CSV table of C-alpha atoms in Angstrom, one decimal:
chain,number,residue,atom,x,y,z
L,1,UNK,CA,0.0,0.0,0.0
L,2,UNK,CA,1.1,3.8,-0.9
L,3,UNK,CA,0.0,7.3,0.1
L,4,UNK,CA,-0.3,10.6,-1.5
L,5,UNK,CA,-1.9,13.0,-0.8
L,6,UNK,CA,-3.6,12.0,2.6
L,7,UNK,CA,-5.7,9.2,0.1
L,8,UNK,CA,-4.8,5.5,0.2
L,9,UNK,CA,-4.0,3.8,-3.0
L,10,UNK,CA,-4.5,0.0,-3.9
L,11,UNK,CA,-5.3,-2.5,-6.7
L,12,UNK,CA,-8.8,-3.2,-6.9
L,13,UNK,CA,-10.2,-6.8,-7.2
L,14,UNK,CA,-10.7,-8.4,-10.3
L,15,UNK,CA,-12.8,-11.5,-10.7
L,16,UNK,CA,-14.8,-13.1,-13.7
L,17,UNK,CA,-18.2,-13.8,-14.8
L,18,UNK,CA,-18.7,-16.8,-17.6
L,19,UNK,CA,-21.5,-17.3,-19.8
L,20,UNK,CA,-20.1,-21.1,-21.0
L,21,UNK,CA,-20.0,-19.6,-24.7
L,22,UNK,CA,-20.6,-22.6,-27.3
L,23,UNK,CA,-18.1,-21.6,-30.0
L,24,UNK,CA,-19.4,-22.2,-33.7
L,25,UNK,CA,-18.1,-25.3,-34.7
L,26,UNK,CA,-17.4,-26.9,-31.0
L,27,UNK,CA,-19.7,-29.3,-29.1
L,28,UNK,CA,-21.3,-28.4,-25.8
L,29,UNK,CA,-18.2,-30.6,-23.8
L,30,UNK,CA,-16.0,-28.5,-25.3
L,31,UNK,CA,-17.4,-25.4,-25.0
L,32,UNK,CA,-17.5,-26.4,-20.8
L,33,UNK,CA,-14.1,-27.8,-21.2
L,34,UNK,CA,-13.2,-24.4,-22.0
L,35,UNK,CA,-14.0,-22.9,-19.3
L,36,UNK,CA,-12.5,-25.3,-17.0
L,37,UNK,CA,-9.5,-24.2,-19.1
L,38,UNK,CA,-10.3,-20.4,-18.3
L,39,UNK,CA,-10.9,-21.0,-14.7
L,40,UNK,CA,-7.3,-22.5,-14.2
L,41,UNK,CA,-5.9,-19.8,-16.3
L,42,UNK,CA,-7.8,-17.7,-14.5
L,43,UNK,CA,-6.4,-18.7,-11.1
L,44,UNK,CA,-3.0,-18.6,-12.3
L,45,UNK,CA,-3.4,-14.5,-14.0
L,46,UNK,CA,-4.6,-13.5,-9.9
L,47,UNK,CA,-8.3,-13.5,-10.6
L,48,UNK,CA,-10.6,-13.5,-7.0
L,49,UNK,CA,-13.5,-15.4,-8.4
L,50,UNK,CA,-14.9,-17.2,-11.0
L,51,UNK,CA,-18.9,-17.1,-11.4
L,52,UNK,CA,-20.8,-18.6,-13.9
L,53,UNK,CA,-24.0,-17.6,-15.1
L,54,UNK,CA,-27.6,-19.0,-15.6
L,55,UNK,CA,-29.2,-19.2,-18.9
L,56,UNK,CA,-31.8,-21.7,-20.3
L,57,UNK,CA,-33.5,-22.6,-23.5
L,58,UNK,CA,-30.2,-21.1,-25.6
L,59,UNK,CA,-27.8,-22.9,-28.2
L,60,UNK,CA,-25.7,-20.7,-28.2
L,61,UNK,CA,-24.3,-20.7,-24.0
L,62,UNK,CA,-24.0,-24.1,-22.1
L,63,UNK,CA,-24.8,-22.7,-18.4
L,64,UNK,CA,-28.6,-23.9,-17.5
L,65,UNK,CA,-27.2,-25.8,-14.7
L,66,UNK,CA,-24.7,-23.4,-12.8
L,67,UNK,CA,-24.6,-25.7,-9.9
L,68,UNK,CA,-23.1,-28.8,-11.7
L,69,UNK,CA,-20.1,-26.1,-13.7
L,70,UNK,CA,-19.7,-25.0,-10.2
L,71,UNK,CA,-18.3,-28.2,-8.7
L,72,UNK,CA,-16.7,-29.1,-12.1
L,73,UNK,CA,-14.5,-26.1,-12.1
L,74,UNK,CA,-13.8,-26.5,-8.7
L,75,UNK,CA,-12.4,-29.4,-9.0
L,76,UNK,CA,-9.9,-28.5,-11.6
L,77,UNK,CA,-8.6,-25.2,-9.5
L,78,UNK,CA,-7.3,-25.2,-6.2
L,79,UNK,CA,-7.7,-21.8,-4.5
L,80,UNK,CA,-10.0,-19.6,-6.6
L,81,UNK,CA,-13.3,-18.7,-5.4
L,82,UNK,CA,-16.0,-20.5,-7.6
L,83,UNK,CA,-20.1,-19.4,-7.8
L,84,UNK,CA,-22.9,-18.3,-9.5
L,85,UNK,CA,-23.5,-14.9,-11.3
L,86,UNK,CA,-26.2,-15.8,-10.3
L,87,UNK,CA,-28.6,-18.5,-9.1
L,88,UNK,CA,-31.4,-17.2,-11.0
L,89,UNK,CA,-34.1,-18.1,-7.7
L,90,UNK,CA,-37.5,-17.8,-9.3
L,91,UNK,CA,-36.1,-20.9,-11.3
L,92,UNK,CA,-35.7,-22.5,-7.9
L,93,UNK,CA,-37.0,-23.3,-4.2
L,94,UNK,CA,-35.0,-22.0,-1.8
L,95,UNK,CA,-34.2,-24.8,-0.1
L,96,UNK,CA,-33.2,-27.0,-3.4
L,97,UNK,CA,-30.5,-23.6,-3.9
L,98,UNK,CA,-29.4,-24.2,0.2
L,99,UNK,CA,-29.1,-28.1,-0.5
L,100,UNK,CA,-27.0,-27.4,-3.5
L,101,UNK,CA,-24.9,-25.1,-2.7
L,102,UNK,CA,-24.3,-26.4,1.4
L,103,UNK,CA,-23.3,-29.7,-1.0
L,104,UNK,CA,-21.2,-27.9,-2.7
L,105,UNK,CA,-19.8,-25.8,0.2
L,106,UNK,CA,-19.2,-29.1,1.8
L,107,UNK,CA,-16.7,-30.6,-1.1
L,108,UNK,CA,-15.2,-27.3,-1.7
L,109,UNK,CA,-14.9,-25.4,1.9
L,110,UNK,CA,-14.2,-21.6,2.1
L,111,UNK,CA,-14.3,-21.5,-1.7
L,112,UNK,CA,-18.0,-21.1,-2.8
L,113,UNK,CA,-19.9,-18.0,-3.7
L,114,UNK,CA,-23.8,-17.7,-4.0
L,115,UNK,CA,-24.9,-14.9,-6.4
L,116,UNK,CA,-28.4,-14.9,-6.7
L,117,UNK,CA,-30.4,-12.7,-9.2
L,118,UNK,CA,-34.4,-12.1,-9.7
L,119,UNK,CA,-34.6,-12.5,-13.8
L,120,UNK,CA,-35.5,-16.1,-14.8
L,121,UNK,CA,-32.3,-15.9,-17.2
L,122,UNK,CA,-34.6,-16.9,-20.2
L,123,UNK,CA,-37.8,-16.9,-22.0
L,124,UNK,CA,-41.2,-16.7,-20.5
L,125,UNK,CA,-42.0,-19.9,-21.5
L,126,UNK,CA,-39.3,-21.4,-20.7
L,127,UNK,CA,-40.2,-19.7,-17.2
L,128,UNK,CA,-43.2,-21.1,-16.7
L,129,UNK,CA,-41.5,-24.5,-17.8
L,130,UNK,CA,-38.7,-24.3,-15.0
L,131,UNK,CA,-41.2,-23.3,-12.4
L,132,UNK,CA,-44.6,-25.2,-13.5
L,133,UNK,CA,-46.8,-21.9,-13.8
L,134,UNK,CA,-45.7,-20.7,-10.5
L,135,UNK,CA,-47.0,-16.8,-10.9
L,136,UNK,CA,-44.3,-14.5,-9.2
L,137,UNK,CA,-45.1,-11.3,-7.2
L,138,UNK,CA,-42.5,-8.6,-6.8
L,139,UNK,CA,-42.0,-10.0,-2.8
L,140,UNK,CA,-41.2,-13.4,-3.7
L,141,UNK,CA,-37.5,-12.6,-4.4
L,142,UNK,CA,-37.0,-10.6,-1.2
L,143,UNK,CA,-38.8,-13.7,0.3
L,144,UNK,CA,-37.3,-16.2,-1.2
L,145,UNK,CA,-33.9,-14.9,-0.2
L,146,UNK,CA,-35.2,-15.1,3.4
L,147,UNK,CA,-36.0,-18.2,3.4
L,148,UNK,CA,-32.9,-19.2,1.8
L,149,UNK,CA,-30.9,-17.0,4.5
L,150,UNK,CA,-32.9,-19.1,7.1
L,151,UNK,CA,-32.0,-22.7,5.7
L,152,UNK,CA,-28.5,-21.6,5.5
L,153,UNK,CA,-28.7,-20.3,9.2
L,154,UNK,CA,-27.6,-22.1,12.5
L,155,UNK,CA,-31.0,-21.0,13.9
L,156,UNK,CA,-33.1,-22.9,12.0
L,157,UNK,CA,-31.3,-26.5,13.3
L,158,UNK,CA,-35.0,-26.8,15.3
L,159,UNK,CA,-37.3,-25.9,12.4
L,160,UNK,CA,-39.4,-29.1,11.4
L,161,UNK,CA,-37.7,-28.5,7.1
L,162,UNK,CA,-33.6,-28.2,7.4
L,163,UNK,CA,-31.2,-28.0,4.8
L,164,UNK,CA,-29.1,-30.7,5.0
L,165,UNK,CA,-26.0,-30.0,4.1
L,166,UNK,CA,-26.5,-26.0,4.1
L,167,UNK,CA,-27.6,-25.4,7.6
L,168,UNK,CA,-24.9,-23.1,9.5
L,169,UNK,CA,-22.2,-23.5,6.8
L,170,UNK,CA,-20.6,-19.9,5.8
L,171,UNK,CA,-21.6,-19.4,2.2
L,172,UNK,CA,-21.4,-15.4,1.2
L,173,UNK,CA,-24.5,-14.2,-0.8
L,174,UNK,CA,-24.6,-11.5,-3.1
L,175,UNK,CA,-27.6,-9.9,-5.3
L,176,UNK,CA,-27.0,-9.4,-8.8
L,177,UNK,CA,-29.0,-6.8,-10.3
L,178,UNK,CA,-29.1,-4.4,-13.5
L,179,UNK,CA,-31.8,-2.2,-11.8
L,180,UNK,CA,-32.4,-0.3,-8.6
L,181,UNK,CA,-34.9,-2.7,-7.5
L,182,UNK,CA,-32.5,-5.2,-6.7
L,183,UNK,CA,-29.8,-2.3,-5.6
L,184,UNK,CA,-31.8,-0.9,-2.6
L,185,UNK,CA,-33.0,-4.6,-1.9
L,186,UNK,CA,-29.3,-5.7,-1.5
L,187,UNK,CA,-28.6,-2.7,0.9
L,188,UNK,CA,-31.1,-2.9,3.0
L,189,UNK,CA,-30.3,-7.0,3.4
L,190,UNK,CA,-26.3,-5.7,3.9
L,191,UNK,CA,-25.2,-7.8,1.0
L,192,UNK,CA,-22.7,-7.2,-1.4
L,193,UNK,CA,-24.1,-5.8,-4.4
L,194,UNK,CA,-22.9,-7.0,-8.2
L,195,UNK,CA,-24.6,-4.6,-11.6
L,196,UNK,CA,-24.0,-6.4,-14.8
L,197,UNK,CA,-23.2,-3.5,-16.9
L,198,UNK,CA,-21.9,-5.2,-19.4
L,199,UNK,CA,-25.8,-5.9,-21.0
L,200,UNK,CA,-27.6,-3.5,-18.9
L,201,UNK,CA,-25.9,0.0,-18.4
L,202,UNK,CA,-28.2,2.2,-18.1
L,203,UNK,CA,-29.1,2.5,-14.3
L,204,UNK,CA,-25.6,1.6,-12.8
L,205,UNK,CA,-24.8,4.9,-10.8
L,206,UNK,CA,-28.4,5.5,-9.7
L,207,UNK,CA,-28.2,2.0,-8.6
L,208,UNK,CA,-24.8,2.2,-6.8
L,209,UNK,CA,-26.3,5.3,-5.4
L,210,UNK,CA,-29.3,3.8,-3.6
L,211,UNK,CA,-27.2,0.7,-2.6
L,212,UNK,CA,-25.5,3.1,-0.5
L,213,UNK,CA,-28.1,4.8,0.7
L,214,UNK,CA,-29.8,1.8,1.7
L,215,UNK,CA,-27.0,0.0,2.9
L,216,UNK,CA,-27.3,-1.7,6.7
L,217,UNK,CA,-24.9,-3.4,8.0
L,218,UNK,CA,-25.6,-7.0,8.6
L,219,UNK,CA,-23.2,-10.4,10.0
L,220,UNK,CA,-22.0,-11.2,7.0
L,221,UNK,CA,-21.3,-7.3,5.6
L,222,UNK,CA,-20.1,-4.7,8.0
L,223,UNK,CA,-20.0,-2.3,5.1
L,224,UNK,CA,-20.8,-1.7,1.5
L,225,UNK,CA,-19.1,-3.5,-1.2
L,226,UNK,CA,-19.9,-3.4,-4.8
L,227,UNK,CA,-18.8,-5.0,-8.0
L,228,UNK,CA,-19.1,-4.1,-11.6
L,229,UNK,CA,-19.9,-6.2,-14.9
L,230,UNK,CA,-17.4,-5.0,-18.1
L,231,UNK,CA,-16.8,-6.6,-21.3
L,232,UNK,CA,-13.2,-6.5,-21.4
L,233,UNK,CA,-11.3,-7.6,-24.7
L,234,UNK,CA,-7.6,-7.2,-24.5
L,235,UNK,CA,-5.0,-7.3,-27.0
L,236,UNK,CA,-1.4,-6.9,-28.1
L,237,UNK,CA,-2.4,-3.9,-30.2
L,238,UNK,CA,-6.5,-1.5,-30.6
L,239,UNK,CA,-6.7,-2.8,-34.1
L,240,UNK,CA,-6.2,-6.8,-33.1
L,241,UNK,CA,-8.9,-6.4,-30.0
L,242,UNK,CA,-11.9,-4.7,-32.0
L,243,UNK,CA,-11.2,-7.6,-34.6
L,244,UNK,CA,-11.9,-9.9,-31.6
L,245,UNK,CA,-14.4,-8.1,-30.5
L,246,UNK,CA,-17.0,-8.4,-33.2
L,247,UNK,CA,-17.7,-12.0,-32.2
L,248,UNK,CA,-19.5,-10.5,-29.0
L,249,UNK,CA,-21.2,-7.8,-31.3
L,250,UNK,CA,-22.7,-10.8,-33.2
L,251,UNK,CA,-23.6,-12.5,-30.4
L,252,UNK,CA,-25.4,-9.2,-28.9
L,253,UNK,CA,-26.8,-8.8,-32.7
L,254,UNK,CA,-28.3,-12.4,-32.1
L,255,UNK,CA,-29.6,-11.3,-28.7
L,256,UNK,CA,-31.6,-8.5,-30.2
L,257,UNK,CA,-33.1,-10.6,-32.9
L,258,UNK,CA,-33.7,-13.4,-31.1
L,259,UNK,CA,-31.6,-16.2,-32.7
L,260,UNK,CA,-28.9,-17.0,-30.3
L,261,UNK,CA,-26.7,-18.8,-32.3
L,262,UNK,CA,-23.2,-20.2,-31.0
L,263,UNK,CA,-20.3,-17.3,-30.6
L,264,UNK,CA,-19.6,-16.7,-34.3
L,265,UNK,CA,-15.8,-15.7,-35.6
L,266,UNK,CA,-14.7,-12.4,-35.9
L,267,UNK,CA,-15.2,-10.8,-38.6
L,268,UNK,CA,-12.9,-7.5,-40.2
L,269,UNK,CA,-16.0,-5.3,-40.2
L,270,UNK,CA,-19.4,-4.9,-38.8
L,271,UNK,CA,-20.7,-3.2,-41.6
L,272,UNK,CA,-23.2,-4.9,-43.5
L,273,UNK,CA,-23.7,-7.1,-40.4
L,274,UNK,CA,-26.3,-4.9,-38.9
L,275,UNK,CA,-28.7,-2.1,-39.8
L,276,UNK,CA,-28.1,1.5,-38.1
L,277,UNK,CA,-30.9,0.9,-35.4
L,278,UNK,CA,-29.3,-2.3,-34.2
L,279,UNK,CA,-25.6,-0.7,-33.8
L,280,UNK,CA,-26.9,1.5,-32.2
L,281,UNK,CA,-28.5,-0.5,-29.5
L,282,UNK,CA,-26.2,-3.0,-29.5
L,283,UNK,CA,-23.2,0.2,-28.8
L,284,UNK,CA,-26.1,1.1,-25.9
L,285,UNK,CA,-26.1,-2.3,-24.7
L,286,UNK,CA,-21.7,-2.7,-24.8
L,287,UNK,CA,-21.6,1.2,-23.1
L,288,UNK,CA,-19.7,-0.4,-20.4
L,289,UNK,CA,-16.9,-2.4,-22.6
L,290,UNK,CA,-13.4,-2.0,-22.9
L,291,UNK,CA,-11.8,-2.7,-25.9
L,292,UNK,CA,-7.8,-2.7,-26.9
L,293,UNK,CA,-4.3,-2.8,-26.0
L,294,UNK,CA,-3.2,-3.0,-21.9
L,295,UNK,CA,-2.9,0.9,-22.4
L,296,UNK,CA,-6.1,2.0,-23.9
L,297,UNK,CA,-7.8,-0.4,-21.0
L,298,UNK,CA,-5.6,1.1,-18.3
L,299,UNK,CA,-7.2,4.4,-19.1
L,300,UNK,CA,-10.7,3.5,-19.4
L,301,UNK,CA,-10.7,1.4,-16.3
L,302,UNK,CA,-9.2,3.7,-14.0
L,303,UNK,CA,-11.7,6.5,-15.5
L,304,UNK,CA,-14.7,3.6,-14.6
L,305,UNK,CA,-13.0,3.0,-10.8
L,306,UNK,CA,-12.9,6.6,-9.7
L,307,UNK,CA,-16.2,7.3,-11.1
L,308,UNK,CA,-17.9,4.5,-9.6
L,309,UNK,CA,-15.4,3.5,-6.3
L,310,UNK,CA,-16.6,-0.2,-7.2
L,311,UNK,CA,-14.4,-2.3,-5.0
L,312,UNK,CA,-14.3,-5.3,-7.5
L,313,UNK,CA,-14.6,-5.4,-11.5
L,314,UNK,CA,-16.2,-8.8,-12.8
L,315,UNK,CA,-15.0,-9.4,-16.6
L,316,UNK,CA,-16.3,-11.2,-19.5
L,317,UNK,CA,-14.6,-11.6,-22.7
L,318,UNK,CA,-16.7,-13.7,-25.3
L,319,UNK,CA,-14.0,-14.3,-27.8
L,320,UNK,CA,-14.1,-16.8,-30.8
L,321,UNK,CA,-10.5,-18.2,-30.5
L,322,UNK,CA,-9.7,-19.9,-26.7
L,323,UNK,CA,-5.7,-18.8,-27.1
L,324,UNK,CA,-6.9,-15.0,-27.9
L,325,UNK,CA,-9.3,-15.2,-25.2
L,326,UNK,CA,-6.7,-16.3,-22.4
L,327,UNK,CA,-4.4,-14.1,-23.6
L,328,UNK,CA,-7.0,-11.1,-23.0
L,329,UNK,CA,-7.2,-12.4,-19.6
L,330,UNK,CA,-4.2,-12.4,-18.9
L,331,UNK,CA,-3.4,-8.9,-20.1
L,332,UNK,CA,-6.4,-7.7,-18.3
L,333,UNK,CA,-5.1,-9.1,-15.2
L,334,UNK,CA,-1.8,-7.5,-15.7
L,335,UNK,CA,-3.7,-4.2,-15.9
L,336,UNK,CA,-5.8,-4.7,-13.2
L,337,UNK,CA,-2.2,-5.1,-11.0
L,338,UNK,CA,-1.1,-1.9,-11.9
L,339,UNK,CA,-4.1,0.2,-11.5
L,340,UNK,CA,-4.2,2.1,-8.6
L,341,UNK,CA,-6.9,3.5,-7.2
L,342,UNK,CA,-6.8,6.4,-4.7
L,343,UNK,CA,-10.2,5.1,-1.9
């Protein structure tokens, strides 16, 4: 640690989120050997935590079932935190999410993360599929995370339904959000709070705003703590990383149109790939992204920290070629432990 000025410098955390990308042209083992592949990378660059998301009724990402990636990365890493970005809990009962993840706590101690968000992750059909019909009121997330909080408590080793394993072990929640709704909600519960800018930009410093001003301290948070979503693409030079880069434009194209397919190559140009109203949404979407050489990242990141005083940055990178994608991990890591930032 340095000083100037009277203000304490540091590094700031840097973690990642994966999305299990199915590569055009790879199979669905692959695709999750891949990650396993990123994860120990990963844990070699200095990243704090790996979190993989949940998504459902979509070709083009293998994550529907977060909780079985979980232990499967785990395995293949020794130290690195491992979760979910997120549990999406109206899929789930809350005491199916405390079994899994107190099972999961119990192979790999001191090493789990529960991130838990309040979208479905997927169609509403699909929805209605996960969860038979089960109509959801805007309390059922706050409640559901009670309940979960109270399977996963010491207190409840009396109640007549226990979580077994779950009950009293130490696994950290967090709220994911990419609204205020979850952003006050998180405060008020004195849980870290995570905003996935990277889709959703829109609302971030409003809702960092009111996670602060909600913010109570609870037992597992004795102040606030709050992480960032970017889409990070790093490369040896600004010309090489937008090249890379258009495979996640393509994959945000498919998004908007609705026809997910598998993480397409890059391609030298966007133009002709979509119409003016989609770039522009799609450049809406990817406000939050940082794309280039260590350099022009440096810059934009430490512009992003001091705006926002996150305390952790979460990155994705959906990159066609597995060699170009490690290598923009790495470099982003190697950013990441030269950015100081005065808190």
């Amino acid at each position: 640690m340095k000083s100037t000025n009277n203000n304490t410098l540091s590094s700031i955390k840097y973690s990642v989120l994966d999305l299990v990308p199915i590569v055009e042209g790879i199979s669905t083992k692959e695709a999750i050997d891949r990650s396993v592949d990123l994860a120990q990378h990963a844990e070699r660059y200095g990243y704090q935590r790996f979190w993989i998301s949940e998504h459902h009724n979509m070709e083009s990402l293998a994550s529907s079932s977060p909780v079985i990636l979980i232990n499967q990365v785990a395995q293949n890493t020794q130290s690195i935190r491992v979760g979910s970005g997120g549990v999406m809990l109206p899929n789930h009962a809350p005491l199916v999410v405390a079994e899994q993840f107190g099972t999961l706590a119990s192979i790999h101690p001191n090493r789990i993360d529960l991130g838990l968000g309040r979208a479905p992750g997927t169609d509403q059909r699909t929805a209605m599929a996960l969860r038979r019909y089960q109509q959801e009121t805007v309390q059922d997330f706050p409640n559901n995370i009670d309940e979960l909080q109270m399977y996963l408590s010491e207190e409840n080793s009396t109640a007549p339904v226990r979580a077994t394993p779950g009950e009293g072990l130490d696994i950290p929640l967090y709220l994911l959000g990419s609204s205020t709704f979850s952003a006050q909600l998180a405060g008020k519960k004195g849980l870290p709070y995570a905003f996935a800018s990277h889709f959703a930009p829109t609302h971030l410093h409003d809702a960092l705003r009111l996670y602060h001003q909600h913010f109570k301290p609870s037992a597992q948070l004795e102040k606030p703590y709050t992480m960032a979503c970017l889409n990070i693409i790093a490369a040896d030079t600004d010309e090489e990383a937008e090249y890379l880069a258009t495979s996640a434009k393509k994959f945000m194209l498919g998004v908007i149109r609705n026809t997910r397919k598998p993480l397409p190559p890059p391609v030298k140009s966007m133009e002709g790939e979509w119409s003016t109203m989609e770039r522009m949404q799609i450049e809406k979407m990817m406000f939050y992204s940082f794309i280039g050489s260590k350099e022009t990242i440096a810059q934009g990141l430490q512009t992003f920290v001091e705006e926002t005083r996150v305390n952790e940055i979460i990155v994705i990178a959906n990159i066609y070629d597995q060699a170009a994608r490690l290598k923009s991990y790495q470099l982003v890591s190697e950013v990441f432990d030269a950015l100081e930032v005065a808190v």
